[in-house]
Structure formats: C-alpha cells, structure tokens
CSV table of N, CA and C in Angstrom, one decimal:
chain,number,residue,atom,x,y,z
A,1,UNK,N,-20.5,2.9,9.9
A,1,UNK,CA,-19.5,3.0,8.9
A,1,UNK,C,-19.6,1.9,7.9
A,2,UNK,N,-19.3,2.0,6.5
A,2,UNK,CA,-19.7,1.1,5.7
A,2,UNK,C,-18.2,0.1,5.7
A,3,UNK,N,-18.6,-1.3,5.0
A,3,UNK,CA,-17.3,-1.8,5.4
A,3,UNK,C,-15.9,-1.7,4.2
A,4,UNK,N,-15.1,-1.7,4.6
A,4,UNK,CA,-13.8,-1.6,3.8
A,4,UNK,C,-14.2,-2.5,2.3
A,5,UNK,N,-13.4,-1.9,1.0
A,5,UNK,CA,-13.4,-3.2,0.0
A,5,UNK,C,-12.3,-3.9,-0.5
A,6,UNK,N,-12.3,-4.8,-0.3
A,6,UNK,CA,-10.6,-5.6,-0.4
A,6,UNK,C,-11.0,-6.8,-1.4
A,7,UNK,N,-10.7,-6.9,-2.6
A,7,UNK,CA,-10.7,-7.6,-4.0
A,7,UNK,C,-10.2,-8.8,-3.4
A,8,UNK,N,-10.8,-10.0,-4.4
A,8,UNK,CA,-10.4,-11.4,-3.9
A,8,UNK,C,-8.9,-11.3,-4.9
A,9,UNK,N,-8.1,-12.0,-4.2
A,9,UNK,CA,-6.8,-12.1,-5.0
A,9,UNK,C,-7.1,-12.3,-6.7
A,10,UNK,N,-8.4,-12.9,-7.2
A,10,UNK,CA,-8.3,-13.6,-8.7
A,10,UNK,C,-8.6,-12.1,-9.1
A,11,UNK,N,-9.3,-11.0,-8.4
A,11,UNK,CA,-9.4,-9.8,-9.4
A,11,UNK,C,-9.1,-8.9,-9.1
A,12,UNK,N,-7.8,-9.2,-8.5
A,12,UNK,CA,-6.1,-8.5,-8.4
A,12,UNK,C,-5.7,-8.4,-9.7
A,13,UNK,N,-5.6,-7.0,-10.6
A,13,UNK,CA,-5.0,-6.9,-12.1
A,13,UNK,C,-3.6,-6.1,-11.8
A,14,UNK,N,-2.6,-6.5,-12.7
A,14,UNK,CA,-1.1,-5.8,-13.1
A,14,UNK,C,-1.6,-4.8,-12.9
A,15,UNK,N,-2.4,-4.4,-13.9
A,15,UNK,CA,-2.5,-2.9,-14.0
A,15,UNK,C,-2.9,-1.8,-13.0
A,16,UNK,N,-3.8,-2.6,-12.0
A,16,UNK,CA,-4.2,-2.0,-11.1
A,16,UNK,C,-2.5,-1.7,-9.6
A,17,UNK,N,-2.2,-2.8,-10.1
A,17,UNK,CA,-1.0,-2.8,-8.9
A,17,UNK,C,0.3,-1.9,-9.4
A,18,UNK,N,0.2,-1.7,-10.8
A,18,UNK,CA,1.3,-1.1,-11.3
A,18,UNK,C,0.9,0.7,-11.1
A,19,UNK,N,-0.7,1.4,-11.4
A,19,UNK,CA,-1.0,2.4,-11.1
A,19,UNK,C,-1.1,2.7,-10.0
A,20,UNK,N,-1.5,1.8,-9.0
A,20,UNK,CA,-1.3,2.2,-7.3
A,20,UNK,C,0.0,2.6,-7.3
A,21,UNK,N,1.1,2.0,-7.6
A,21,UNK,CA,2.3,2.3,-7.3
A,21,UNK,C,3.4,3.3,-8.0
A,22,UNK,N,2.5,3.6,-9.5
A,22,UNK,CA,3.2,4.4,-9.5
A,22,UNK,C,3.6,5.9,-9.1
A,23,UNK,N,2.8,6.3,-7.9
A,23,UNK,CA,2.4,7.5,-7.1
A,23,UNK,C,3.9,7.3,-6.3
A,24,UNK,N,4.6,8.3,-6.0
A,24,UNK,CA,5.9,8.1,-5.0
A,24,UNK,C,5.4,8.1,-3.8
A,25,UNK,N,4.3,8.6,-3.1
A,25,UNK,CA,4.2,8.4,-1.6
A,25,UNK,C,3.6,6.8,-1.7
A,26,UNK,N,2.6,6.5,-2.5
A,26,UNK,CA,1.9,5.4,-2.6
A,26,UNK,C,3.5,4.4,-2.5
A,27,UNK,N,4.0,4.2,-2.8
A,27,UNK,CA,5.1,3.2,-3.1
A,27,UNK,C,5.8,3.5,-2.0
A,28,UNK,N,6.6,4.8,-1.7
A,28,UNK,CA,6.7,4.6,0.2
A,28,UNK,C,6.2,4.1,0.7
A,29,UNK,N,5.0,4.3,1.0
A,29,UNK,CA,3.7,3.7,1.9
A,29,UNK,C,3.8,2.1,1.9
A,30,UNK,N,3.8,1.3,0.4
A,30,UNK,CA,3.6,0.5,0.8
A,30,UNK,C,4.8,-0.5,1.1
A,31,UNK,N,6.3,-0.5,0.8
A,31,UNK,CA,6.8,-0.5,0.7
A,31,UNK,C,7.5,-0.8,2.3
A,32,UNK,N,7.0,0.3,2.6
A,32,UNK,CA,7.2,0.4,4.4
A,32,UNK,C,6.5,-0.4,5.1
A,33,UNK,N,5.0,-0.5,4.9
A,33,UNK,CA,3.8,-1.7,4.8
A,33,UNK,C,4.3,-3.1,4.7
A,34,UNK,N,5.0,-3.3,3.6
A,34,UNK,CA,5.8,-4.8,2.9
A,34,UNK,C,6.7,-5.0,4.1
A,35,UNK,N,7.7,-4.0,4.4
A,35,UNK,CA,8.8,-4.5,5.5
A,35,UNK,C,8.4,-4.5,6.6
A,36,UNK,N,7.0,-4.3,7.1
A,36,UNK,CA,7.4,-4.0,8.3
A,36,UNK,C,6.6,-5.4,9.6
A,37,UNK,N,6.9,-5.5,10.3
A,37,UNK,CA,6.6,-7.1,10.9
A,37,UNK,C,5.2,-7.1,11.4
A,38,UNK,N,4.8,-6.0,11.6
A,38,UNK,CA,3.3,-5.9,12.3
A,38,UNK,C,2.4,-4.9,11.4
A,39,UNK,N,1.2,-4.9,12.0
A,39,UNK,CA,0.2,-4.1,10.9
A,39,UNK,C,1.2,-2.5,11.4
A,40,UNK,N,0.5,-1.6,10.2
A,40,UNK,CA,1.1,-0.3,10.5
A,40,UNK,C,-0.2,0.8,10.6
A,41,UNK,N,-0.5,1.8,11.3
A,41,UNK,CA,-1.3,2.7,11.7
A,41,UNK,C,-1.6,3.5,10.4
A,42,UNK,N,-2.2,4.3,10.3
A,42,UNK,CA,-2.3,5.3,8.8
A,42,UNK,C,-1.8,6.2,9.3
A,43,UNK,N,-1.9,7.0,10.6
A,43,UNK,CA,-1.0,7.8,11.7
A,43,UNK,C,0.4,7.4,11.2
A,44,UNK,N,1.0,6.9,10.9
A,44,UNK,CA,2.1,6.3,10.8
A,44,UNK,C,3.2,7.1,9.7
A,45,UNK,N,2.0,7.5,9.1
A,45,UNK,CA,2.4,8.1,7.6
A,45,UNK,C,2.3,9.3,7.4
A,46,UNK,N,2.1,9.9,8.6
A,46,UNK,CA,1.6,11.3,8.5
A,46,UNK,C,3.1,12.2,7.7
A,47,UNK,N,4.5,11.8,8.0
A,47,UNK,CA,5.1,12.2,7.5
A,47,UNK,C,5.8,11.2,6.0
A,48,UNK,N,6.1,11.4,4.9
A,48,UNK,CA,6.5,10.1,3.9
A,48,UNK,C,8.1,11.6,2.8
A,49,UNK,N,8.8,10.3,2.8
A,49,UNK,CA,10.0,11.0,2.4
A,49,UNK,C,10.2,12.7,3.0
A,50,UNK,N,10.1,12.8,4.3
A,50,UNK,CA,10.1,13.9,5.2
A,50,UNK,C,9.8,15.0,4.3
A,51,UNK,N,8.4,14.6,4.5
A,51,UNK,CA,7.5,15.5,3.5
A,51,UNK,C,6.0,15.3,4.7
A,52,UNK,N,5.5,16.3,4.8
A,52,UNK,CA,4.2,16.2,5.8
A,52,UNK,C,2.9,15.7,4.7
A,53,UNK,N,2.2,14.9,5.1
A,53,UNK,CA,1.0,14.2,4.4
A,53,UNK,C,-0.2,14.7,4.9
A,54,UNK,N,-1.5,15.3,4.2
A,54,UNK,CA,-3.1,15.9,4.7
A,54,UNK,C,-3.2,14.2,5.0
A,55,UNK,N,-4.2,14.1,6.1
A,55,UNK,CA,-5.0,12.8,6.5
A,55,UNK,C,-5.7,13.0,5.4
A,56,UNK,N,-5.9,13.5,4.3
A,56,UNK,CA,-6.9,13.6,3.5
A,56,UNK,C,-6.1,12.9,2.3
A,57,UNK,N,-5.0,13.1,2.1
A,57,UNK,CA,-4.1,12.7,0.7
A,57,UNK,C,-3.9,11.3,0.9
A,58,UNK,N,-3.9,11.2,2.3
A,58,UNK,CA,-3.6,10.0,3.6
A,58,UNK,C,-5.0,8.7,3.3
A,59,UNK,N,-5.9,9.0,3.3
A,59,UNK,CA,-7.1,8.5,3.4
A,59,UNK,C,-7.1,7.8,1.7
A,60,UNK,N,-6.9,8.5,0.7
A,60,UNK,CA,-6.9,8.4,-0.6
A,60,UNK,C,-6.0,7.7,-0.9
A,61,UNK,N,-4.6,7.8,-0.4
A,61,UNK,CA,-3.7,6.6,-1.1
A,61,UNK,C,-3.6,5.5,-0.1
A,62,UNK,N,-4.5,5.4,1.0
A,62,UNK,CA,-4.6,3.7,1.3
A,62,UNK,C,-5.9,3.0,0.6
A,63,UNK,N,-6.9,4.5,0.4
A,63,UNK,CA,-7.9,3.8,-0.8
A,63,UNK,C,-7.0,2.8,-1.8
A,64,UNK,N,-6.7,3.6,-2.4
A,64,UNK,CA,-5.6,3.0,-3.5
A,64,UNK,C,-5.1,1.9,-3.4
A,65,UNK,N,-4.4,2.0,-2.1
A,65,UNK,CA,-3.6,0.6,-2.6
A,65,UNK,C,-4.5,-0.8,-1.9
A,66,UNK,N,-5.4,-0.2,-1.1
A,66,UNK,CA,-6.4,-1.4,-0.8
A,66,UNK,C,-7.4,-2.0,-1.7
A,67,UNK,N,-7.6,-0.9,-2.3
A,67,UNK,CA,-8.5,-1.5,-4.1
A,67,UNK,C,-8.0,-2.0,-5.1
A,68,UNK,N,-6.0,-1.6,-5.2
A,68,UNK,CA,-5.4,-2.2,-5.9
A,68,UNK,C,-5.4,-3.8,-5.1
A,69,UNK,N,-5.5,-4.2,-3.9
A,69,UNK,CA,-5.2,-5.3,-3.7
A,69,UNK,C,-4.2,-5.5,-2.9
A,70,UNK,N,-3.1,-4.5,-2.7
A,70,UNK,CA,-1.5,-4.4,-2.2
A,70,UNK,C,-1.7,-4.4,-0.6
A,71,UNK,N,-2.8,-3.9,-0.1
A,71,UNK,CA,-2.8,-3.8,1.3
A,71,UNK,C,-4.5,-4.1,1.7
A,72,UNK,N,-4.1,-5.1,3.1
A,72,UNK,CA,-5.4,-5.4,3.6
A,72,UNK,C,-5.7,-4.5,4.6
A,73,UNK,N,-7.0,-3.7,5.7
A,73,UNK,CA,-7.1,-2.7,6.2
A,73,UNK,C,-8.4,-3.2,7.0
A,74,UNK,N,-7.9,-2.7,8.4
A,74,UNK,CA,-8.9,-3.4,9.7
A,74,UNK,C,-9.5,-2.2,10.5
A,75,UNK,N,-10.2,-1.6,10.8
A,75,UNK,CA,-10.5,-0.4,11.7
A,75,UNK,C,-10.8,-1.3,13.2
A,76,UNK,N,-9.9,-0.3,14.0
A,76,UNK,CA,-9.2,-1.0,15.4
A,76,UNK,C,-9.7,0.8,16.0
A,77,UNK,N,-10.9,0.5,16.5
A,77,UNK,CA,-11.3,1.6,17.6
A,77,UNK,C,-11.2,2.9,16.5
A,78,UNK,N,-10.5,4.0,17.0
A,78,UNK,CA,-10.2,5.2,15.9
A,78,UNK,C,-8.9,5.1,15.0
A,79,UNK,N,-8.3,3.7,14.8
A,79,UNK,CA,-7.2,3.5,14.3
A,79,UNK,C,-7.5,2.8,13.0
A,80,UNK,N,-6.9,2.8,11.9
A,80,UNK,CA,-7.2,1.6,10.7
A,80,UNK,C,-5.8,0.8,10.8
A,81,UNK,N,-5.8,-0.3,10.9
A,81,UNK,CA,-4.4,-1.1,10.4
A,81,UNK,C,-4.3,-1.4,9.2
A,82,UNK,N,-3.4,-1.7,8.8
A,82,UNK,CA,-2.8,-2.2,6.9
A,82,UNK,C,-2.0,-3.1,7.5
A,83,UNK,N,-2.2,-3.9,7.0
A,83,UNK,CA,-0.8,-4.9,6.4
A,83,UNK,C,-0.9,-5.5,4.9
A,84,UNK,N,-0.1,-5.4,4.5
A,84,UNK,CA,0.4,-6.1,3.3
A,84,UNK,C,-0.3,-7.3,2.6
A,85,UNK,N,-0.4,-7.5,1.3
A,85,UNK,CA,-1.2,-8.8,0.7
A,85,UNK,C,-0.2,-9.4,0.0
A,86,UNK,N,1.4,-8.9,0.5
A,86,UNK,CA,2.5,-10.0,-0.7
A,86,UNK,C,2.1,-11.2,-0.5
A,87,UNK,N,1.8,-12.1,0.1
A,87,UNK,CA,2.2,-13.3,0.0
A,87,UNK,C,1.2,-13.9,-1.0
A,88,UNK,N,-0.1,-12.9,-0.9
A,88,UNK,CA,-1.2,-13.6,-2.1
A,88,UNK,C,-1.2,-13.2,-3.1
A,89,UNK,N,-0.4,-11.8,-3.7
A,89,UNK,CA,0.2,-11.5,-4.7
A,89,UNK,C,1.6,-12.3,-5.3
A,90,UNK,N,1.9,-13.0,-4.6
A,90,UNK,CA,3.3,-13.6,-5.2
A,90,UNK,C,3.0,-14.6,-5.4
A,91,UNK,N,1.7,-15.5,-5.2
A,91,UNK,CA,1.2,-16.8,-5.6
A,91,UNK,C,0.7,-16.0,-6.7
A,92,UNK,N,-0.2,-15.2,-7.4
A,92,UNK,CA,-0.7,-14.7,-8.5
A,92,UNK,C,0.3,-14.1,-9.5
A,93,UNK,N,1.2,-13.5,-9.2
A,93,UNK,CA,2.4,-12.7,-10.1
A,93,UNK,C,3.8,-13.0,-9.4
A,94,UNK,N,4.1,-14.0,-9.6
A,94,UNK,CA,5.7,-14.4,-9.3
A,94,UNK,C,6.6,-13.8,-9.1
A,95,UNK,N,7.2,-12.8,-8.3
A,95,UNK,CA,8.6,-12.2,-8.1
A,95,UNK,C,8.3,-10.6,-8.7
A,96,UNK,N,7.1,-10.2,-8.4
A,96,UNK,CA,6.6,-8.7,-8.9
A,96,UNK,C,7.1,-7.7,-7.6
A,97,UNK,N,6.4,-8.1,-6.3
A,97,UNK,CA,6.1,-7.4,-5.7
A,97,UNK,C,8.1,-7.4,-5.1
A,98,UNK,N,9.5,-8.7,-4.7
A,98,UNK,CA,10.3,-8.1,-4.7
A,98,UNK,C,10.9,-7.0,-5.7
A,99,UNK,N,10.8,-7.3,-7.2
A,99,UNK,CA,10.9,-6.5,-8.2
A,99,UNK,C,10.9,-4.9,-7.6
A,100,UNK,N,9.6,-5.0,-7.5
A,100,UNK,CA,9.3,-3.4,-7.0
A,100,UNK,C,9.9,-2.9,-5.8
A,101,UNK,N,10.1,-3.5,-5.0
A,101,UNK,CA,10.5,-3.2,-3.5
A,101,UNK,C,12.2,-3.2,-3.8
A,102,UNK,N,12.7,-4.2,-4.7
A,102,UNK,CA,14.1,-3.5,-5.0
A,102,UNK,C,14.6,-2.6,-5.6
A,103,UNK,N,13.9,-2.1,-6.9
A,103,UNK,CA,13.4,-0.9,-7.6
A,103,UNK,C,13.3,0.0,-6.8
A,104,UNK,N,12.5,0.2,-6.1
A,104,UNK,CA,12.2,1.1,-4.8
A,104,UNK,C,13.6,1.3,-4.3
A,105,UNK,N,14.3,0.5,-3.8
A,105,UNK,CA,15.2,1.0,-2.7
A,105,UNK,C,16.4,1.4,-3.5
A,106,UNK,N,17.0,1.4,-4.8
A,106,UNK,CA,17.6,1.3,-5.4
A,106,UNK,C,17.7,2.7,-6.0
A,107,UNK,N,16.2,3.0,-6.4
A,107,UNK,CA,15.5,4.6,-6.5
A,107,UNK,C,16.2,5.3,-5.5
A,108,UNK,N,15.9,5.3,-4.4
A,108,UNK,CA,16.0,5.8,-3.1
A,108,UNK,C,17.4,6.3,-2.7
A,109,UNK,N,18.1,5.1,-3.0
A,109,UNK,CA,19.3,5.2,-2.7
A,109,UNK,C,20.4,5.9,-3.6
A,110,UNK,N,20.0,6.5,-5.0
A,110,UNK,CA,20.8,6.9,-5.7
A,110,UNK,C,19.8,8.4,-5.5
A,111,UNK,N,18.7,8.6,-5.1
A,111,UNK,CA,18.1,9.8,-5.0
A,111,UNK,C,19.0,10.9,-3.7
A,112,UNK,N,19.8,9.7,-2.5
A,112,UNK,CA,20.0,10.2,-1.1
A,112,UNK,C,21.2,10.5,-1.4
C-alpha cells in the first residue's frame, strides 16, 4: 500500500481548508472528527446526516480533508483512523477552525 499524504502544517492554505469544507458531508465528517476524544474509524461514517454514504464517496472525502490538512489518517489492520489537526491549524490560522465548528452547529440547528 502506498503511504498516506499529510501536508506539513506551513503548506496548510485557507483555501484549501475552506474547499474541503465546503462539501456538507465533508464538514459533518469533520466536525464530528474535531469533537470527538479518540481517533474515529471511516466505518464510522457510513451513515452522515442520516443519509447512507458509498465507502467510495467515503474514501474521497477523507482524501479531502487529509490533503486539505484538517485530518491526520493511520491504517490500523483493515481499519484507517482520523483524528483531527486543530491544534496545528489554530497555531497557523487563529480561531478559524472554532469559527467553523460554530457555524456548523448553528447551520444544523436552525436546519432541525
């Protein structure tokens, strides 16, 4: 298997973090990723806004947000983990990534 690509935080771009997110599962995904205490499975996601997800659309938007920089990604046996890259994004872009995650829930909540 060839190995995963994960950008060094310096060539982490807005723009790239802004187009990963603007996909609505992509921003579930990561979002869920951001809160959650432990790595999370890609299995995890099989359903997003109770909506069923192809492992294929699945495979493509953790490309995404692992190229954007948003998520780091470990293959564990037949499993991939993600966790989250806020903490090296908030040293490079100050107060973006809560921005987004409140935007997010805010969306969410006037959507329900």
């Amino acid at each position: 298997m060839r190995p995963l690509a994960h950008p060094a935080i310096e060539d982490v771009q807005l723009e790239g973090i802004l187009h990963a997110l603007s996909d609505p599962v992509r921003v579930a995904i990561f979002t869920n990723i951001a809160g959650a205490a432990c790595a999370q499975t890609c299995s995890a996601f099989a359903q997003v806004n109770d909506k069923p997800v192809p492992k294929s659309s699945l495979s493509h938007h953790f490309k995404v947000l692992r190229e954007a920089g948003l998520i780091r990604s470990e293959r564990q046996g037949v499993e991939m983990r993600n966790i989250s890259r806020c903490a090296e994004i908030e040293g490079r872009f100050p107060g973006l990534i809560p921005a987004i995650i409140n935007a997010h829930a805010l969306q969410a909540a006037r959507a329900a």
